PDB file of C-alpha atoms and ligand atoms in Angstrom:
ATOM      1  CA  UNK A   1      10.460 -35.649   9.402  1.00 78.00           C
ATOM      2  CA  UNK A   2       6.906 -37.817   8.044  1.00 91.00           C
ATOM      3  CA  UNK A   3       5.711 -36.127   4.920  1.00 95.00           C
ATOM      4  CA  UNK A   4       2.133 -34.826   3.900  1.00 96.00           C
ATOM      5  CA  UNK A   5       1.838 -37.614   1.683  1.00 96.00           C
ATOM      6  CA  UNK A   6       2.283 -40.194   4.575  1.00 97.00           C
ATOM      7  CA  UNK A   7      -0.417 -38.194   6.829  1.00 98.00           C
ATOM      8  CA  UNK A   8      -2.778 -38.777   3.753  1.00 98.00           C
ATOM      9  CA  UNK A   9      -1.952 -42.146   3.017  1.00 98.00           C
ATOM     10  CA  UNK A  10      -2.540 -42.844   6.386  1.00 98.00           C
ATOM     11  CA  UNK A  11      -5.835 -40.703   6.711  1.00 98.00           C
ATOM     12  CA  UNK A  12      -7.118 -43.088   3.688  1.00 98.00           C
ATOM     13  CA  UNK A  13      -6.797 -45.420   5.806  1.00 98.00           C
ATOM     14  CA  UNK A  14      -8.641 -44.776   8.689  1.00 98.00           C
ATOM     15  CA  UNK A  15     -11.150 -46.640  10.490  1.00 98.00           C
ATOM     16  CA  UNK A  16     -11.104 -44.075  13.776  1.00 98.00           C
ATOM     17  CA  UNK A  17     -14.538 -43.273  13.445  1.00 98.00           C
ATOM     18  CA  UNK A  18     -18.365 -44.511  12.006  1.00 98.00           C
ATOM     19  CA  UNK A  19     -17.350 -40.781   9.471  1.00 98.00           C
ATOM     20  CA  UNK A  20     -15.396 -44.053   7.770  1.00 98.00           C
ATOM     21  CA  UNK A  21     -18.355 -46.365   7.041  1.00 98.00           C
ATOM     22  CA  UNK A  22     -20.205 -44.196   4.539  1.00 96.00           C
ATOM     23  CA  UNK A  23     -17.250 -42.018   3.253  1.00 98.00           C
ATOM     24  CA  UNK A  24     -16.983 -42.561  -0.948  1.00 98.00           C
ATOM     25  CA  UNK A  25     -13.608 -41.063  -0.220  1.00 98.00           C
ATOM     26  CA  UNK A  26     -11.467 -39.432   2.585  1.00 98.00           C
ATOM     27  CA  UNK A  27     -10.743 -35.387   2.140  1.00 98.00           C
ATOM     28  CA  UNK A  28      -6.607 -35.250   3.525  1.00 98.00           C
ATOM     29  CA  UNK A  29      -6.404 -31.189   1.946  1.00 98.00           C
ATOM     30  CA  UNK A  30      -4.083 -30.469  -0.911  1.00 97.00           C
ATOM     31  CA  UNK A  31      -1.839 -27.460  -2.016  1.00 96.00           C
ATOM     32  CA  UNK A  32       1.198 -25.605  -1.364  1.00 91.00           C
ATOM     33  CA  UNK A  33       3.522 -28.046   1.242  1.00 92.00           C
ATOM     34  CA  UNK A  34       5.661 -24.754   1.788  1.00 93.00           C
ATOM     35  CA  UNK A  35       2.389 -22.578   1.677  1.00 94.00           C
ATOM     36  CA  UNK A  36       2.477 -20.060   4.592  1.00 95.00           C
ATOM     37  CA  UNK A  37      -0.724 -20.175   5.117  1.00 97.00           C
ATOM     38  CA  UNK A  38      -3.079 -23.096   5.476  1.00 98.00           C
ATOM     39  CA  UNK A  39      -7.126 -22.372   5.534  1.00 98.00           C
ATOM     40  CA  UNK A  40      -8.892 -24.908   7.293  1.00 98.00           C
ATOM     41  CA  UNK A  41     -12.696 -25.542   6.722  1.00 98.00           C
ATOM     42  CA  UNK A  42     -15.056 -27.815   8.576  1.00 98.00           C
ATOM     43  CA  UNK A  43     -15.443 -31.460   6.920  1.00 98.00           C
ATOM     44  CA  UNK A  44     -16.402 -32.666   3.371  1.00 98.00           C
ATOM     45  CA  UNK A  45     -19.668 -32.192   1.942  1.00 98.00           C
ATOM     46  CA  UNK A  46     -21.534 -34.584  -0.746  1.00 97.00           C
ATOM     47  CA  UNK A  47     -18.448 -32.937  -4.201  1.00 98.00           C
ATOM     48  CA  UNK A  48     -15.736 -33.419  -1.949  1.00 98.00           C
ATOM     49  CA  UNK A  49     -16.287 -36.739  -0.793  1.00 98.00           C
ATOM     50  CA  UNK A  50     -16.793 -37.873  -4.665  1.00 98.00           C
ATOM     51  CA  UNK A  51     -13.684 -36.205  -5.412  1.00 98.00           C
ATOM     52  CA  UNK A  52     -11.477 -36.459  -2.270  1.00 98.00           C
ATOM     53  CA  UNK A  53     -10.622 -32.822  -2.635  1.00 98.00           C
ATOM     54  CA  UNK A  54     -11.515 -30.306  -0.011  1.00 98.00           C
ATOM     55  CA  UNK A  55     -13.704 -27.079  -1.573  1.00 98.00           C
ATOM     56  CA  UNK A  56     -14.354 -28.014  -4.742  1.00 98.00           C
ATOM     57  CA  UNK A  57     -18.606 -27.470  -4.116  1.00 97.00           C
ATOM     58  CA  UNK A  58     -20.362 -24.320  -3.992  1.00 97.00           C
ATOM     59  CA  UNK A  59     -18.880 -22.744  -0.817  1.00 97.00           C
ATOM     60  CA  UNK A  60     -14.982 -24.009  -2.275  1.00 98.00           C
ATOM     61  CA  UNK A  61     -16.167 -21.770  -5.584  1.00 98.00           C
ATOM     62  CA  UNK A  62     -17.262 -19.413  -3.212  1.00 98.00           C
ATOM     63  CA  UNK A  63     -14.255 -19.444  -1.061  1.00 98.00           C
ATOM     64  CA  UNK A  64     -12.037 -19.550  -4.373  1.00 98.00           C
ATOM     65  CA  UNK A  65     -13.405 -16.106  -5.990  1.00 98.00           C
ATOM     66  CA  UNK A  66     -13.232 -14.524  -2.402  1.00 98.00           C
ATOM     67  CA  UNK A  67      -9.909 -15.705  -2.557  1.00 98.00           C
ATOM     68  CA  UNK A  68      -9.485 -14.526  -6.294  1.00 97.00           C
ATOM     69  CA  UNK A  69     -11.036 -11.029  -5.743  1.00 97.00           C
ATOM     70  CA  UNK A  70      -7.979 -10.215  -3.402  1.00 95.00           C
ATOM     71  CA  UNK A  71      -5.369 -11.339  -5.915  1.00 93.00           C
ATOM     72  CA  UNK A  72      -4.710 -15.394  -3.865  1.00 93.00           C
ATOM     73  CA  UNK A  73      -4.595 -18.114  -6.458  1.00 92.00           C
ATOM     74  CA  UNK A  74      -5.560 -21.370  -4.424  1.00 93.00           C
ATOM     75  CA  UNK A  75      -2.091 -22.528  -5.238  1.00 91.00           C
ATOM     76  CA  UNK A  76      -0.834 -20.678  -2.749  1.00 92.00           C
ATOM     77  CA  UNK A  77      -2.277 -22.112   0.349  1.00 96.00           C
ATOM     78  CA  UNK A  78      -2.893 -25.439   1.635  1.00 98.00           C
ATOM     79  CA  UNK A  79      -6.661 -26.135   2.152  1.00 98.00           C
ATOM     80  CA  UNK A  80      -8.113 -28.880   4.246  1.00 98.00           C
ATOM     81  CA  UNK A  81     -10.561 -29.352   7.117  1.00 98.00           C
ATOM     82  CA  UNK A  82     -11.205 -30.200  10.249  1.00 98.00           C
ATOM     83  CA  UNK A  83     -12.391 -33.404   9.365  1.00 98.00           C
ATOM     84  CA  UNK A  84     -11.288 -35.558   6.973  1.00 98.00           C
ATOM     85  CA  UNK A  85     -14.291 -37.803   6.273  1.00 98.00           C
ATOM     86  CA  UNK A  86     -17.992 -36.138   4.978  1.00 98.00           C
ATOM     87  CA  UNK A  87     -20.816 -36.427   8.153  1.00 98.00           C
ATOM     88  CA  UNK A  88     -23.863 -37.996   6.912  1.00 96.00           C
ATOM     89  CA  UNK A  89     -26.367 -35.309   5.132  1.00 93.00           C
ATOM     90  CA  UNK A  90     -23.662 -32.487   5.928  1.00 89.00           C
ATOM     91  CA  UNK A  91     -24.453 -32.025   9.307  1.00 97.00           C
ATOM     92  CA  UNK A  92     -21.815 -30.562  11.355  1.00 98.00           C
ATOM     93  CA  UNK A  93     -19.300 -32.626  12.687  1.00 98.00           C
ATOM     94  CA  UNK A  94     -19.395 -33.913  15.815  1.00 98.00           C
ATOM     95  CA  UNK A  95     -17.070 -32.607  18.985  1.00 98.00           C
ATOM     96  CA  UNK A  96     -16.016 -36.079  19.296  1.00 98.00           C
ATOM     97  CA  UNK A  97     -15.481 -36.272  15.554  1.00 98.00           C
ATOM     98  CA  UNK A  98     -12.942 -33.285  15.425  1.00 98.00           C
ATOM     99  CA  UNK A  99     -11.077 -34.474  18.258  1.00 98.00           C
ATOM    100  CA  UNK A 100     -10.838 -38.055  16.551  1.00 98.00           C
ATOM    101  CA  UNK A 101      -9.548 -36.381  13.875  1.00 98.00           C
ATOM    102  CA  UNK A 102      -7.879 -33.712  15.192  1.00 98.00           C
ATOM    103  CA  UNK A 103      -3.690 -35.717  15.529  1.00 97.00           C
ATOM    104  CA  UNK A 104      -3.969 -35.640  11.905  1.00 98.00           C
ATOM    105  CA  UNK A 105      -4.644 -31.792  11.554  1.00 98.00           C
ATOM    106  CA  UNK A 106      -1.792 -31.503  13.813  1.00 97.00           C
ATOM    107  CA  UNK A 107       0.908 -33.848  11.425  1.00 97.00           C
ATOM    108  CA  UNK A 108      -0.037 -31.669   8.773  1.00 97.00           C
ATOM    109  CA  UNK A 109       0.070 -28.175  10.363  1.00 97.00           C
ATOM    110  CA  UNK A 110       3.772 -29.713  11.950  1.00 96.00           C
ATOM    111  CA  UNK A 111       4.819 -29.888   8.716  1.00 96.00           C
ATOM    112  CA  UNK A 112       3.826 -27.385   6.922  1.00 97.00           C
ATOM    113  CA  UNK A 113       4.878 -24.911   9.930  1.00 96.00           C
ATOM    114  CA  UNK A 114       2.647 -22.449   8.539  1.00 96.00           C
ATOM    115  CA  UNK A 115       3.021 -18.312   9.256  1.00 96.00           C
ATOM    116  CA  UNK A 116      -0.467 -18.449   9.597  1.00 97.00           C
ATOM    117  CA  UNK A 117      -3.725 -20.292  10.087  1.00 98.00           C
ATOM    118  CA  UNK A 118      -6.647 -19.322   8.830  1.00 98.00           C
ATOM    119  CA  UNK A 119      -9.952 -21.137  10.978  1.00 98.00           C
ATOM    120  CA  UNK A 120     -13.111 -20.942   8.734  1.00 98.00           C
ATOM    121  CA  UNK A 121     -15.931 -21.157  11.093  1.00 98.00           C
ATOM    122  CA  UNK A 122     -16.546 -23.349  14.119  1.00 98.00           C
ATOM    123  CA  UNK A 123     -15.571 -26.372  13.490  1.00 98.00           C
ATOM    124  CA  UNK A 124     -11.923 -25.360  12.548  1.00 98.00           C
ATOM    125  CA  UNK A 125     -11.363 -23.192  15.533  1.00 98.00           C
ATOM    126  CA  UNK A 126     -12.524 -25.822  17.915  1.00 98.00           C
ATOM    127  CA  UNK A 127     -10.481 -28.243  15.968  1.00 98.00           C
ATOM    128  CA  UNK A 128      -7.616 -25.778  17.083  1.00 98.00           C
ATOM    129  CA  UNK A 129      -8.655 -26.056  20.322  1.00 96.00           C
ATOM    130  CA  UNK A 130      -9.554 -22.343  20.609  1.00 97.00           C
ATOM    131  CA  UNK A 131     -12.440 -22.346  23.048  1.00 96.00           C
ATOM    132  CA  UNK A 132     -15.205 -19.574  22.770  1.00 97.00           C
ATOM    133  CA  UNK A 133     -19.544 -19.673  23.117  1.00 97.00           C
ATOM    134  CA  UNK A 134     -20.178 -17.260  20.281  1.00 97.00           C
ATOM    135  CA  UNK A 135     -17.791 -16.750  16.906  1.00 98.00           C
ATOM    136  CA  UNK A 136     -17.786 -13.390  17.040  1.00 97.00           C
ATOM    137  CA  UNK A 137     -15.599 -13.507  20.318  1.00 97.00           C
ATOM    138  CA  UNK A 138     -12.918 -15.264  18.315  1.00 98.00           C
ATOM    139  CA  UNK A 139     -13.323 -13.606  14.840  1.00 98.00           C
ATOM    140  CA  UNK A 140     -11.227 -11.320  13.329  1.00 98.00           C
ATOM    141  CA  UNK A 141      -7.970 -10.849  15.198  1.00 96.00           C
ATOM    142  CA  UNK A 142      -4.960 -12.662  15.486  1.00 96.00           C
ATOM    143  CA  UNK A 143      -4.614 -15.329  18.074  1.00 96.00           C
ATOM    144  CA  UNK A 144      -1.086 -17.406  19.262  1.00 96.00           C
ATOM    145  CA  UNK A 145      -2.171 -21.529  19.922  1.00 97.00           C
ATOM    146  CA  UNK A 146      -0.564 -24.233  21.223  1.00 95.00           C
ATOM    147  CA  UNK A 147      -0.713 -27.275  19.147  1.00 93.00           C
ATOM    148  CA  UNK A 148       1.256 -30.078  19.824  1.00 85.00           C
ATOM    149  CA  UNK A 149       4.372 -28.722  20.612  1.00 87.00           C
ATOM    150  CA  UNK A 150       4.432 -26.056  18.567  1.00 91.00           C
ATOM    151  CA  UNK A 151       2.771 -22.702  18.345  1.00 95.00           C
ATOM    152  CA  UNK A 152       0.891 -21.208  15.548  1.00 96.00           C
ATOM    153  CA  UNK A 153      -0.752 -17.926  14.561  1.00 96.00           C
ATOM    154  CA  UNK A 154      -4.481 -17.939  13.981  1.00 97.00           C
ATOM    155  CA  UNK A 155      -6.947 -15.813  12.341  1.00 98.00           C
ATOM    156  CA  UNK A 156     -10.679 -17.002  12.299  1.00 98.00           C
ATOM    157  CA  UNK A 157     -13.226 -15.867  10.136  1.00 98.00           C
ATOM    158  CA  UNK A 158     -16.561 -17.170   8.705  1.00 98.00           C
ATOM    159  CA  UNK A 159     -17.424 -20.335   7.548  1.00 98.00           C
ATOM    160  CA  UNK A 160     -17.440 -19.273   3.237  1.00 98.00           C
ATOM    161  CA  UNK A 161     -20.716 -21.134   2.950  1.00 98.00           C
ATOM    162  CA  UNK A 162     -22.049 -17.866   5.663  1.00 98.00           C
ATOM    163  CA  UNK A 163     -21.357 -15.082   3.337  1.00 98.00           C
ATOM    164  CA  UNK A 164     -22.244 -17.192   0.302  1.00 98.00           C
ATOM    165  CA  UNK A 165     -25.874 -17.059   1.958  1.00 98.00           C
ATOM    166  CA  UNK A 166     -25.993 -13.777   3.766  1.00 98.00           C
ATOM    167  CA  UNK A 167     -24.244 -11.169   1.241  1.00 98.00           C
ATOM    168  CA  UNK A 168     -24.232  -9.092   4.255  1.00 98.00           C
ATOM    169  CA  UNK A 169     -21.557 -10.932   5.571  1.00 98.00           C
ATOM    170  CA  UNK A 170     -19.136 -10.760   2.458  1.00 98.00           C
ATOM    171  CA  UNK A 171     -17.448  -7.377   3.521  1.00 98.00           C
ATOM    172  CA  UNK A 172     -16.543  -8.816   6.991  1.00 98.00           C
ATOM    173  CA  UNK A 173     -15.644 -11.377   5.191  1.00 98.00           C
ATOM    174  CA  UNK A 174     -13.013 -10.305   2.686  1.00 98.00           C
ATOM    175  CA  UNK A 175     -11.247  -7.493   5.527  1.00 98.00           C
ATOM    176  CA  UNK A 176     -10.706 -11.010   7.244  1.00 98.00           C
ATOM    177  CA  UNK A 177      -8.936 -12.478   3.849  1.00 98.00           C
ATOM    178  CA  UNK A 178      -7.313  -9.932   3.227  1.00 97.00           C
ATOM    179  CA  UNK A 179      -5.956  -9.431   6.554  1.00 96.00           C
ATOM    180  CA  UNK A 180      -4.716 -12.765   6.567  1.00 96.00           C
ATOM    181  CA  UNK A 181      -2.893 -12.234   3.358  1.00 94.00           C
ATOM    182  CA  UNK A 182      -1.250  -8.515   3.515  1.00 92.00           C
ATOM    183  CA  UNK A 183       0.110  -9.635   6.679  1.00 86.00           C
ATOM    184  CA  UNK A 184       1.843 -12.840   5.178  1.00 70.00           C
ATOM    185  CA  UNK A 185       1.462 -13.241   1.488  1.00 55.00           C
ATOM    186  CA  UNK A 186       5.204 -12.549   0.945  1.00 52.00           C
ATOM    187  CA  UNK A 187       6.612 -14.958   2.982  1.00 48.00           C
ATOM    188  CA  UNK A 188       5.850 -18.156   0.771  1.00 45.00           C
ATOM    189  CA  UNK A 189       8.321 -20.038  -0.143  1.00 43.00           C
TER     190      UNK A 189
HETATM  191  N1  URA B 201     -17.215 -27.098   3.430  1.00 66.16           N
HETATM  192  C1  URA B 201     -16.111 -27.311   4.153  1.00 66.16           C
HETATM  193  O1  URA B 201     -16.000 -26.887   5.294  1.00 66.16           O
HETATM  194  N2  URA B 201     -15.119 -28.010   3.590  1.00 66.16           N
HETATM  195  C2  URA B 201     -15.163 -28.482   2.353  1.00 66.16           C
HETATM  196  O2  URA B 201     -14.197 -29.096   1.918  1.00 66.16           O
HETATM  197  C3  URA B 201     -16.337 -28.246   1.621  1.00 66.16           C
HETATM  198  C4  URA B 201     -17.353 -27.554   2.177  1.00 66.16           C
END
């Protein structure tokens, strides 16, 4: 079986898309290899792509004392996004974008074999191929996907960088998180 480090050699190397010709660096994920659950965001903004780690600007510090309030060190989940490469001026990735990028998302969910996914936002559910018009239709509950040959459970929530903005949103928010994680922060490994 390949290894994560192989998908993200690979992903360092790759020319797939124009995401490539203005990237400082490419954004594989990193964390737990035997996490149970992975959290996938959207794509690399302006820290990330300086860094080549995935949620390490405001929304990742966001994301990370969300994650904190409910007792999850980031240690215990694999974080990456739906695309690996940061879209010019942080817009939002394009469709064709995610689905260039989208085999790799697949390597790494295949082996990981996560209990759970956790989709933050848009981008990430359509990168799971979870089809919907309106987030809310999708949000919140727990959803079975076929990806590749395997099957996953899926949970999608906001996009952090939504409740960072809107503190109305942070409740919603948090039931999400910590839905995710009383249902399967035991079964790490
Ligand atoms: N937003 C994302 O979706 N991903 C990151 O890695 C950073 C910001």
């Amino acid at each position: 079986m390949e290894s994560l480090t192989a998908v993200s050699k690979e992903i360092e190397k790759c020319t797939l898309c124009d995401l490539c010709l203005k990237r400082k660096n490419t954004v594989p994920g990193e964390g737990n290899e035997k996490a149970s659950i992975v959290i996938i965001g959207e794509a690399p903004g302006k820290n990330e792509d300086l860094q080549g780690r995935p949620f390490i600007g405001m929304s990742g510090k966001f994301l990370s004392k969300s994650l904190e309030s409910i007792g999850i060190d980031r240690s215990m989940v694999f974080i990456t996004n739906a695309v690996k490469c940061r879209p010019p001026n942080n817009r939002k990735p394009t469709k064709e974008e995610i689905a260039t990028c989208r085999p790799y998302l697949i390597r790494q969910l295949s082996v990981i074999q996560p209990k759970l996914i956790l989709a933050l936002g848009t981008s990430a559910a359509s990168s799971l191929g979870i089809e919907f018009k309106h987030l809310n239709e999708i949000k919140s509950r727990f959803m079975d996907i076929a990806l590749g040959n395997k099957r996953f459970k899926c949970l999608v929530t906001f996009h952090p960088s939504f409740p960072m903005r809107f503190p109305s949103a942070r409740k919603s928010f948090l039931a999400d998180l910590s839905m995710a994680f009383n249902s399967y922060k035991n079964l790490s490994t």
